Amino acid sequence: MAPPRQILLPKDRFGLAFGSLKTQTYHDPIARAPGSHAIRTIAWNPLGQLIATGSADRTLRIWNPERPSARYSTELRGHSAGIEKVIFNPVRDAELASCSTDGTVRFWDVRSKNC
């Protein structure tokens, strides 16, 4: 399961491609499961093998979409406030950065779980 590829769509063709779409609010039951906090950010690694989520509870979690029954495969902690953005390194698929409302940016290696 990999993220969709990006396609260039000129603005004059946007209405033709997406004109019939309707807006609705999506409520993810897992994002607010009992005992957890809202997921604020999500990112795929470049190979589409891992998903990273950052939460209001200051936790960065790495998920393996090929193992959906696992709660989460890796939990990374280090921020003192909620995580607002997470992004994988586009060249090194096991490295990512997270930024928090604590004013810090942390760089992580998923393999070693080190910051």
mmCIF file of N, CA and C in Angstrom:
data_model
loop_
_atom_site.group_PDB
_atom_site.id
_atom_site.type_symbol
_atom_site.label_atom_id
_atom_site.label_comp_id
_atom_site.label_asym_id
_atom_site.label_seq_id
_atom_site.Cartn_x
_atom_site.Cartn_y
_atom_site.Cartn_z
ATOM 1 N N MET A 1 0.851 -1.155 0.000
ATOM 2 C CA MET A 1 0.000 0.000 0.000
ATOM 3 C C MET A 1 0.901 1.223 0.000
ATOM 4 N N ALA A 2 0.867 1.990 -1.032
ATOM 5 C CA ALA A 2 1.701 3.182 -1.151
ATOM 6 C C ALA A 2 0.823 4.407 -1.342
ATOM 7 N N PRO A 3 1.337 5.573 -0.994
ATOM 8 C CA PRO A 3 0.553 6.791 -1.208
ATOM 9 C C PRO A 3 0.347 7.026 -2.693
ATOM 10 N N PRO A 4 -0.733 7.706 -3.047
ATOM 11 C CA PRO A 4 -0.974 7.975 -4.470
ATOM 12 C C PRO A 4 0.101 8.875 -5.049
ATOM 13 N N ARG A 5 0.349 8.697 -6.321
ATOM 14 C CA ARG A 5 1.328 9.547 -6.993
ATOM 15 C C ARG A 5 0.690 10.881 -7.321
ATOM 16 N N GLN A 6 1.508 11.900 -7.403
ATOM 17 C CA GLN A 6 1.014 13.231 -7.727
ATOM 18 C C GLN A 6 0.849 13.353 -9.234
ATOM 19 N N ILE A 7 -0.227 14.015 -9.643
ATOM 20 C CA ILE A 7 -0.506 14.239 -11.056
ATOM 21 C C ILE A 7 -0.712 15.729 -11.261
ATOM 22 N N LEU A 8 -0.058 16.282 -12.258
ATOM 23 C CA LEU A 8 -0.220 17.691 -12.584
ATOM 24 C C LEU A 8 -1.556 17.877 -13.291
ATOM 25 N N LEU A 9 -2.381 18.782 -12.767
ATOM 26 C CA LEU A 9 -3.696 19.031 -13.330
ATOM 27 C C LEU A 9 -3.853 20.532 -13.529
ATOM 28 N N PRO A 10 -3.907 21.000 -14.781
ATOM 29 C CA PRO A 10 -4.087 22.435 -15.025
ATOM 30 C C PRO A 10 -5.404 22.916 -14.424
ATOM 31 N N LYS A 11 -5.441 24.184 -13.979
ATOM 32 C CA LYS A 11 -6.636 24.674 -13.293
ATOM 33 C C LYS A 11 -7.870 24.679 -14.181
ATOM 34 N N ASP A 12 -7.710 24.792 -15.497
ATOM 35 C CA ASP A 12 -8.882 24.776 -16.371
ATOM 36 C C ASP A 12 -9.484 23.378 -16.496
ATOM 37 N N ARG A 13 -8.794 22.334 -16.026
ATOM 38 C CA ARG A 13 -9.303 20.962 -16.078
ATOM 39 C C ARG A 13 -9.762 20.468 -14.705
ATOM 40 N N PHE A 14 -9.522 21.271 -13.672
ATOM 41 C CA PHE A 14 -9.867 20.856 -12.316
ATOM 42 C C PHE A 14 -11.364 20.580 -12.183
ATOM 43 N N GLY A 15 -12.182 21.474 -12.692
ATOM 44 C CA GLY A 15 -13.631 21.302 -12.606
ATOM 45 C C GLY A 15 -14.112 20.048 -13.308
ATOM 46 N N LEU A 16 -13.500 19.700 -14.419
ATOM 47 C CA LEU A 16 -13.872 18.480 -15.134
ATOM 48 C C LEU A 16 -13.527 17.235 -14.325
ATOM 49 N N ALA A 17 -12.401 17.274 -13.660
ATOM 50 C CA ALA A 17 -11.953 16.107 -12.906
ATOM 51 C C ALA A 17 -12.652 15.966 -11.553
ATOM 52 N N PHE A 18 -12.952 17.095 -10.900
ATOM 53 C CA PHE A 18 -13.473 17.037 -9.539
ATOM 54 C C PHE A 18 -14.782 17.801 -9.339
ATOM 55 N N GLY A 19 -15.442 18.172 -10.395
ATOM 56 C CA GLY A 19 -16.658 18.976 -10.298
ATOM 57 C C GLY A 19 -17.806 18.316 -9.568
ATOM 58 N N SER A 20 -17.867 16.996 -9.563
ATOM 59 C CA SER A 20 -18.995 16.307 -8.936
ATOM 60 C C SER A 20 -18.734 15.915 -7.481
ATOM 61 N N LEU A 21 -17.576 16.261 -6.945
ATOM 62 C CA LEU A 21 -17.271 15.907 -5.559
ATOM 63 C C LEU A 21 -18.069 16.754 -4.582
ATOM 64 N N LYS A 22 -18.464 16.138 -3.478
ATOM 65 C CA LYS A 22 -19.178 16.840 -2.425
ATOM 66 C C LYS A 22 -18.308 16.843 -1.173
ATOM 67 N N THR A 23 -18.403 17.904 -0.408
ATOM 68 C CA THR A 23 -17.623 18.033 0.815
ATOM 69 C C THR A 23 -18.391 17.434 1.978
ATOM 70 N N GLN A 24 -17.682 16.663 2.789
ATOM 71 C CA GLN A 24 -18.274 16.166 4.022
ATOM 72 C C GLN A 24 -17.164 15.994 5.049
ATOM 73 N N THR A 25 -17.534 16.008 6.297
ATOM 74 C CA THR A 25 -16.569 15.883 7.375
ATOM 75 C C THR A 25 -16.324 14.414 7.668
ATOM 76 N N TYR A 26 -15.048 14.055 7.774
ATOM 77 C CA TYR A 26 -14.672 12.685 8.108
ATOM 78 C C TYR A 26 -14.264 12.638 9.571
ATOM 79 N N HIS A 27 -14.798 11.701 10.301
ATOM 80 C CA HIS A 27 -14.443 11.501 11.705
ATOM 81 C C HIS A 27 -13.798 10.132 11.838
ATOM 82 N N ASP A 28 -12.506 10.123 12.119
ATOM 83 C CA ASP A 28 -11.763 8.878 12.258
ATOM 84 C C ASP A 28 -11.901 8.371 13.686
ATOM 85 N N PRO A 29 -12.512 7.209 13.892
ATOM 86 C CA PRO A 29 -12.695 6.712 15.257
ATOM 87 C C PRO A 29 -11.385 6.368 15.948
ATOM 88 N N ILE A 30 -10.347 6.029 15.204
ATOM 89 C CA ILE A 30 -9.066 5.683 15.817
ATOM 90 C C ILE A 30 -8.341 6.927 16.302
ATOM 91 N N ALA A 31 -8.530 8.052 15.613
ATOM 92 C CA ALA A 31 -7.832 9.280 15.984
ATOM 93 C C ALA A 31 -8.208 9.751 17.383
ATOM 94 N N ARG A 32 -9.385 9.399 17.843
ATOM 95 C CA ARG A 32 -9.813 9.783 19.191
ATOM 96 C C ARG A 32 -10.281 8.556 19.973
ATOM 97 N N ALA A 33 -9.505 7.507 19.894
ATOM 98 C CA ALA A 33 -9.826 6.295 20.639
ATOM 99 C C ALA A 33 -9.704 6.578 22.132
ATOM 100 N N PRO A 34 -10.402 5.806 22.964
ATOM 101 C CA PRO A 34 -10.315 6.034 24.407
ATOM 102 C C PRO A 34 -8.873 5.990 24.895
ATOM 103 N N GLY A 35 -8.504 6.973 25.709
ATOM 104 C CA GLY A 35 -7.166 7.020 26.268
ATOM 105 C C GLY A 35 -6.118 7.611 25.348
ATOM 106 N N SER A 36 -6.512 8.099 24.194
ATOM 107 C CA SER A 36 -5.522 8.683 23.283
ATOM 108 C C SER A 36 -5.874 10.135 23.010
ATOM 109 N N HIS A 37 -5.027 10.789 22.263
ATOM 110 C CA HIS A 37 -5.259 12.175 21.890
ATOM 111 C C HIS A 37 -5.343 12.279 20.383
ATOM 112 N N ALA A 38 -5.865 13.362 19.918
ATOM 113 C CA ALA A 38 -6.079 13.560 18.486
ATOM 114 C C ALA A 38 -4.771 13.521 17.704
ATOM 115 N N ILE A 39 -4.815 12.872 16.556
ATOM 116 C CA ILE A 39 -3.687 12.880 15.627
ATOM 117 C C ILE A 39 -3.711 14.221 14.915
ATOM 118 N N ARG A 40 -2.582 14.923 14.929
ATOM 119 C CA ARG A 40 -2.506 16.258 14.324
ATOM 120 C C ARG A 40 -1.826 16.258 12.972
ATOM 121 N N THR A 41 -0.984 15.257 12.696
ATOM 122 C CA THR A 41 -0.227 15.242 11.453
ATOM 123 C C THR A 41 0.070 13.805 11.056
ATOM 124 N N ILE A 42 0.188 13.585 9.756
ATOM 125 C CA ILE A 42 0.450 12.244 9.234
ATOM 126 C C ILE A 42 1.328 12.361 7.991
ATOM 127 N N ALA A 43 2.228 11.393 7.806
ATOM 128 C CA ALA A 43 3.108 11.399 6.629
ATOM 129 C C ALA A 43 3.504 9.971 6.266
ATOM 130 N N TRP A 44 3.640 9.712 4.968
ATOM 131 C CA TRP A 44 4.165 8.441 4.443
ATOM 132 C C TRP A 44 5.655 8.594 4.220
ATOM 133 N N ASN A 45 6.408 7.487 4.385
ATOM 134 C CA ASN A 45 7.815 7.541 3.999
ATOM 135 C C ASN A 45 7.906 7.409 2.478
ATOM 136 N N PRO A 46 9.047 7.754 1.870
ATOM 137 C CA PRO A 46 9.150 7.793 0.408
ATOM 138 C C PRO A 46 8.841 6.469 -0.291
ATOM 139 N N LEU A 47 9.089 5.345 0.369
ATOM 140 C CA LEU A 47 8.828 4.046 -0.248
ATOM 141 C C LEU A 47 7.401 3.562 -0.016
ATOM 142 N N GLY A 48 6.634 4.300 0.777
ATOM 143 C CA GLY A 48 5.253 3.911 1.056
ATOM 144 C C GLY A 48 5.144 2.730 1.999
ATOM 145 N N GLN A 49 6.180 2.473 2.795
ATOM 146 C CA GLN A 49 6.196 1.322 3.693
ATOM 147 C C GLN A 49 5.852 1.674 5.137
ATOM 148 N N LEU A 50 5.958 2.944 5.497
ATOM 149 C CA LEU A 50 5.708 3.378 6.867
ATOM 150 C C LEU A 50 4.854 4.634 6.876
ATOM 151 N N ILE A 51 4.086 4.781 7.941
ATOM 152 C CA ILE A 51 3.292 5.982 8.159
ATOM 153 C C ILE A 51 3.690 6.535 9.524
ATOM 154 N N ALA A 52 3.934 7.830 9.596
ATOM 155 C CA ALA A 52 4.241 8.491 10.867
ATOM 156 C C ALA A 52 3.068 9.384 11.243
ATOM 157 N N THR A 53 2.692 9.367 12.523
ATOM 158 C CA THR A 53 1.657 10.261 13.021
ATOM 159 C C THR A 53 2.196 11.025 14.225
ATOM 160 N N GLY A 54 1.821 12.278 14.320
ATOM 161 C CA GLY A 54 2.161 13.108 15.467
ATOM 162 C C GLY A 54 0.884 13.484 16.187
ATOM 163 N N SER A 55 0.914 13.439 17.506
ATOM 164 C CA SER A 55 -0.305 13.614 18.288
ATOM 165 C C SER A 55 -0.209 14.737 19.309
ATOM 166 N N ALA A 56 -1.376 15.096 19.813
ATOM 167 C CA ALA A 56 -1.468 16.103 20.863
ATOM 168 C C ALA A 56 -0.827 15.617 22.155
ATOM 169 N N ASP A 57 -0.677 14.301 22.315
ATOM 170 C CA ASP A 57 -0.077 13.756 23.539
ATOM 171 C C ASP A 57 1.454 13.741 23.493
ATOM 172 N N ARG A 58 2.047 14.473 22.536
ATOM 173 C CA ARG A 58 3.497 14.635 22.389
ATOM 174 C C ARG A 58 4.185 13.390 21.854
ATOM 175 N N THR A 59 3.419 12.458 21.292
ATOM 176 C CA THR A 59 3.977 11.192 20.840
ATOM 177 C C THR A 59 4.017 11.116 19.326
ATOM 178 N N LEU A 60 5.146 10.643 18.825
ATOM 179 C CA LEU A 60 5.327 10.357 17.408
ATOM 180 C C LEU A 60 5.265 8.841 17.271
ATOM 181 N N ARG A 61 4.370 8.356 16.426
ATOM 182 C CA ARG A 61 4.222 6.913 16.249
ATOM 183 C C ARG A 61 4.491 6.544 14.799
ATOM 184 N N ILE A 62 5.145 5.409 14.614
ATOM 185 C CA ILE A 62 5.446 4.889 13.293
ATOM 186 C C ILE A 62 4.607 3.633 13.104
ATOM 187 N N TRP A 63 3.806 3.630 12.048
ATOM 188 C CA TRP A 63 2.880 2.537 11.758
ATOM 189 C C TRP A 63 3.344 1.779 10.523
ATOM 190 N N ASN A 64 3.104 0.488 10.512
ATOM 191 C CA ASN A 64 3.369 -0.339 9.346
ATOM 192 C C ASN A 64 2.019 -0.723 8.746
ATOM 193 N N PRO A 65 1.646 -0.174 7.577
ATOM 194 C CA PRO A 65 0.328 -0.467 7.006
ATOM 195 C C PRO A 65 0.160 -1.922 6.584
ATOM 196 N N GLU A 66 1.250 -2.665 6.483
ATOM 197 C CA GLU A 66 1.163 -4.086 6.146
ATOM 198 C C GLU A 66 0.801 -4.933 7.368
ATOM 199 N N ARG A 67 0.853 -4.325 8.556
ATOM 200 C CA ARG A 67 0.487 -5.012 9.796
ATOM 201 C C ARG A 67 -0.597 -4.212 10.516
ATOM 202 N N PRO A 68 -1.801 -4.158 9.954
ATOM 203 C CA PRO A 68 -2.847 -3.310 10.543
ATOM 204 C C PRO A 68 -3.303 -3.760 11.923
ATOM 205 N N SER A 69 -3.061 -5.014 12.286
ATOM 206 C CA SER A 69 -3.497 -5.479 13.599
ATOM 207 C C SER A 69 -2.583 -4.993 14.723
ATOM 208 N N ALA A 70 -1.366 -4.589 14.384
ATOM 209 C CA ALA A 70 -0.443 -4.070 15.400
ATOM 210 C C ALA A 70 -0.890 -2.675 15.814
ATOM 211 N N ARG A 71 -0.886 -2.407 17.105
ATOM 212 C CA ARG A 71 -1.337 -1.099 17.574
ATOM 213 C C ARG A 71 -0.446 0.001 17.012
ATOM 214 N N TYR A 72 0.838 -0.108 17.206
ATOM 215 C CA TYR A 72 1.838 0.713 16.531
ATOM 216 C C TYR A 72 3.177 0.028 16.703
ATOM 217 N N SER A 73 4.031 0.220 15.731
ATOM 218 C CA SER A 73 5.287 -0.516 15.761
ATOM 219 C C SER A 73 6.380 0.217 16.529
ATOM 220 N N THR A 74 6.400 1.515 16.483
ATOM 221 C CA THR A 74 7.449 2.287 17.143
ATOM 222 C C THR A 74 6.843 3.546 17.740
ATOM 223 N N GLU A 75 7.224 3.855 18.958
ATOM 224 C CA GLU A 75 6.770 5.079 19.616
ATOM 225 C C GLU A 75 7.998 5.905 19.970
ATOM 226 N N LEU A 76 8.002 7.147 19.528
ATOM 227 C CA LEU A 76 9.133 8.042 19.767
ATOM 228 C C LEU A 76 8.665 9.212 20.626
ATOM 229 N N ARG A 77 9.393 9.476 21.697
ATOM 230 C CA ARG A 77 9.039 10.580 22.595
ATOM 231 C C ARG A 77 10.230 11.500 22.774
ATOM 232 N N GLY A 78 9.947 12.781 22.942
ATOM 233 C CA GLY A 78 11.016 13.743 23.153
ATOM 234 C C GLY A 78 10.507 15.170 23.201
ATOM 235 N N HIS A 79 9.350 15.422 22.607
ATOM 236 C CA HIS A 79 8.782 16.767 22.640
ATOM 237 C C HIS A 79 8.071 16.995 23.973
ATOM 238 N N SER A 80 8.031 18.240 24.411
ATOM 239 C CA SER A 80 7.342 18.571 25.658
ATOM 240 C C SER A 80 5.975 19.199 25.417
ATOM 241 N N ALA A 81 5.542 19.238 24.146
ATOM 242 C CA ALA A 81 4.204 19.728 23.785
ATOM 243 C C ALA A 81 3.738 18.945 22.560
ATOM 244 N N GLY A 82 2.510 19.184 22.141
ATOM 245 C CA GLY A 82 1.940 18.456 21.015
ATOM 246 C C GLY A 82 2.741 18.600 19.729
ATOM 247 N N ILE A 83 2.711 17.559 18.913
ATOM 248 C CA ILE A 83 3.422 17.558 17.635
ATOM 249 C C ILE A 83 2.498 18.117 16.564
ATOM 250 N N GLU A 84 2.992 19.097 15.823
ATOM 251 C CA GLU A 84 2.189 19.777 14.810
ATOM 252 C C GLU A 84 2.479 19.317 13.385
ATOM 253 N N LYS A 85 3.695 18.829 13.121
ATOM 254 C CA LYS A 85 4.051 18.436 11.755
ATOM 255 C C LYS A 85 5.104 17.349 11.805
ATOM 256 N N VAL A 86 4.963 16.372 10.927
ATOM 257 C CA VAL A 86 5.965 15.325 10.770
ATOM 258 C C VAL A 86 6.177 15.118 9.277
ATOM 259 N N ILE A 87 7.429 14.907 8.885
ATOM 260 C CA ILE A 87 7.746 14.697 7.477
ATOM 261 C C ILE A 87 8.966 13.786 7.374
ATOM 262 N N PHE A 88 8.898 12.841 6.431
ATOM 263 C CA PHE A 88 10.022 11.940 6.193
ATOM 264 C C PHE A 88 11.047 12.599 5.290
ATOM 265 N N ASN A 89 12.303 12.208 5.460
ATOM 266 C CA ASN A 89 13.381 12.628 4.575
ATOM 267 C C ASN A 89 13.102 12.004 3.207
ATOM 268 N N PRO A 90 13.047 12.787 2.131
ATOM 269 C CA PRO A 90 12.721 12.228 0.816
ATOM 270 C C PRO A 90 13.805 11.320 0.246
ATOM 271 N N VAL A 91 15.007 11.350 0.811
ATOM 272 C CA VAL A 91 16.115 10.542 0.296
ATOM 273 C C VAL A 91 16.409 9.341 1.197
ATOM 274 N N ARG A 92 16.290 9.523 2.503
ATOM 275 C CA ARG A 92 16.556 8.446 3.463
ATOM 276 C C ARG A 92 15.240 8.066 4.128
ATOM 277 N N ASP A 93 14.679 6.958 3.687
ATOM 278 C CA ASP A 93 13.310 6.595 4.041
ATOM 279 C C ASP A 93 13.084 6.274 5.515
ATOM 280 N N ALA A 94 14.118 6.089 6.319
ATOM 281 C CA ALA A 94 13.943 5.790 7.739
ATOM 282 C C ALA A 94 14.223 7.006 8.626
ATOM 283 N N GLU A 95 14.410 8.162 8.030
ATOM 284 C CA GLU A 95 14.667 9.381 8.796
ATOM 285 C C GLU A 95 13.496 10.339 8.645
ATOM 286 N N LEU A 96 13.152 11.010 9.734
ATOM 287 C CA LEU A 96 12.070 11.977 9.677
ATOM 288 C C LEU A 96 12.319 13.118 10.648
ATOM 289 N N ALA A 97 11.554 14.175 10.455
ATOM 290 C CA ALA A 97 11.616 15.346 11.323
ATOM 291 C C ALA A 97 10.231 15.599 11.890
ATOM 292 N N SER A 98 10.194 16.088 13.119
ATOM 293 C CA SER A 98 8.927 16.472 13.736
ATOM 294 C C SER A 98 9.102 17.842 14.366
ATOM 295 N N CYS A 99 8.044 18.650 14.300
ATOM 296 C CA CYS A 99 8.087 19.946 14.977
ATOM 297 C C CYS A 99 6.895 20.032 15.915
ATOM 298 N N SER A 100 7.095 20.773 16.974
ATOM 299 C CA SER A 100 6.134 20.799 18.059
ATOM 300 C C SER A 100 5.837 22.230 18.479
ATOM 301 N N THR A 101 4.738 22.385 19.201
ATOM 302 C CA THR A 101 4.409 23.694 19.754
ATOM 303 C C THR A 101 5.339 24.060 20.908
ATOM 304 N N ASP A 102 6.243 23.154 21.283
ATOM 305 C CA ASP A 102 7.256 23.512 22.281
ATOM 306 C C ASP A 102 8.387 24.328 21.657
ATOM 307 N N GLY A 103 8.311 24.567 20.338
ATOM 308 C CA GLY A 103 9.290 25.395 19.647
ATOM 309 C C GLY A 103 10.507 24.642 19.144
ATOM 310 N N THR A 104 10.466 23.312 19.180
ATOM 311 C CA THR A 104 11.616 22.529 18.729
ATOM 312 C C THR A 104 11.295 21.719 17.480
ATOM 313 N N VAL A 105 12.346 21.424 16.737
ATOM 314 C CA VAL A 105 12.290 20.476 15.623
ATOM 315 C C VAL A 105 13.242 19.354 15.988
ATOM 316 N N ARG A 106 12.774 18.132 15.883
ATOM 317 C CA ARG A 106 13.611 16.976 16.207
ATOM 318 C C ARG A 106 13.774 16.114 14.965
ATOM 319 N N PHE A 107 14.974 15.563 14.808
ATOM 320 C CA PHE A 107 15.282 14.687 13.687
ATOM 321 C C PHE A 107 15.469 13.273 14.233
ATOM 322 N N TRP A 108 14.756 12.322 13.633
ATOM 323 C CA TRP A 108 14.692 10.962 14.154
ATOM 324 C C TRP A 108 15.206 9.948 13.137
ATOM 325 N N ASP A 109 15.741 8.845 13.655
ATOM 326 C CA ASP A 109 16.059 7.673 12.849
ATOM 327 C C ASP A 109 15.154 6.556 13.357
ATOM 328 N N VAL A 110 14.237 6.101 12.519
ATOM 329 C CA VAL A 110 13.251 5.103 12.923
ATOM 330 C C VAL A 110 13.926 3.785 13.305
ATOM 331 N N ARG A 111 15.002 3.423 12.623
ATOM 332 C CA ARG A 111 15.671 2.147 12.889
ATOM 333 C C ARG A 111 16.254 2.099 14.294
ATOM 334 N N SER A 112 16.919 3.162 14.708
ATOM 335 C CA SER A 112 17.564 3.183 16.026
ATOM 336 C C SER A 112 16.684 3.820 17.100
ATOM 337 N N LYS A 113 15.608 4.464 16.694
ATOM 338 C CA LYS A 113 14.691 5.189 17.592
ATOM 339 C C LYS A 113 15.383 6.356 18.290
ATOM 340 N N ASN A 114 16.461 6.836 17.692
ATOM 341 C CA ASN A 114 17.221 7.941 18.279
ATOM 342 C C ASN A 114 16.838 9.272 17.663
ATOM 343 N N CYS A 115 16.966 10.295 18.479
ATOM 344 C CA CYS A 115 16.722 11.650 18.035
ATOM 345 C C CYS A 115 18.050 12.351 17.882
#
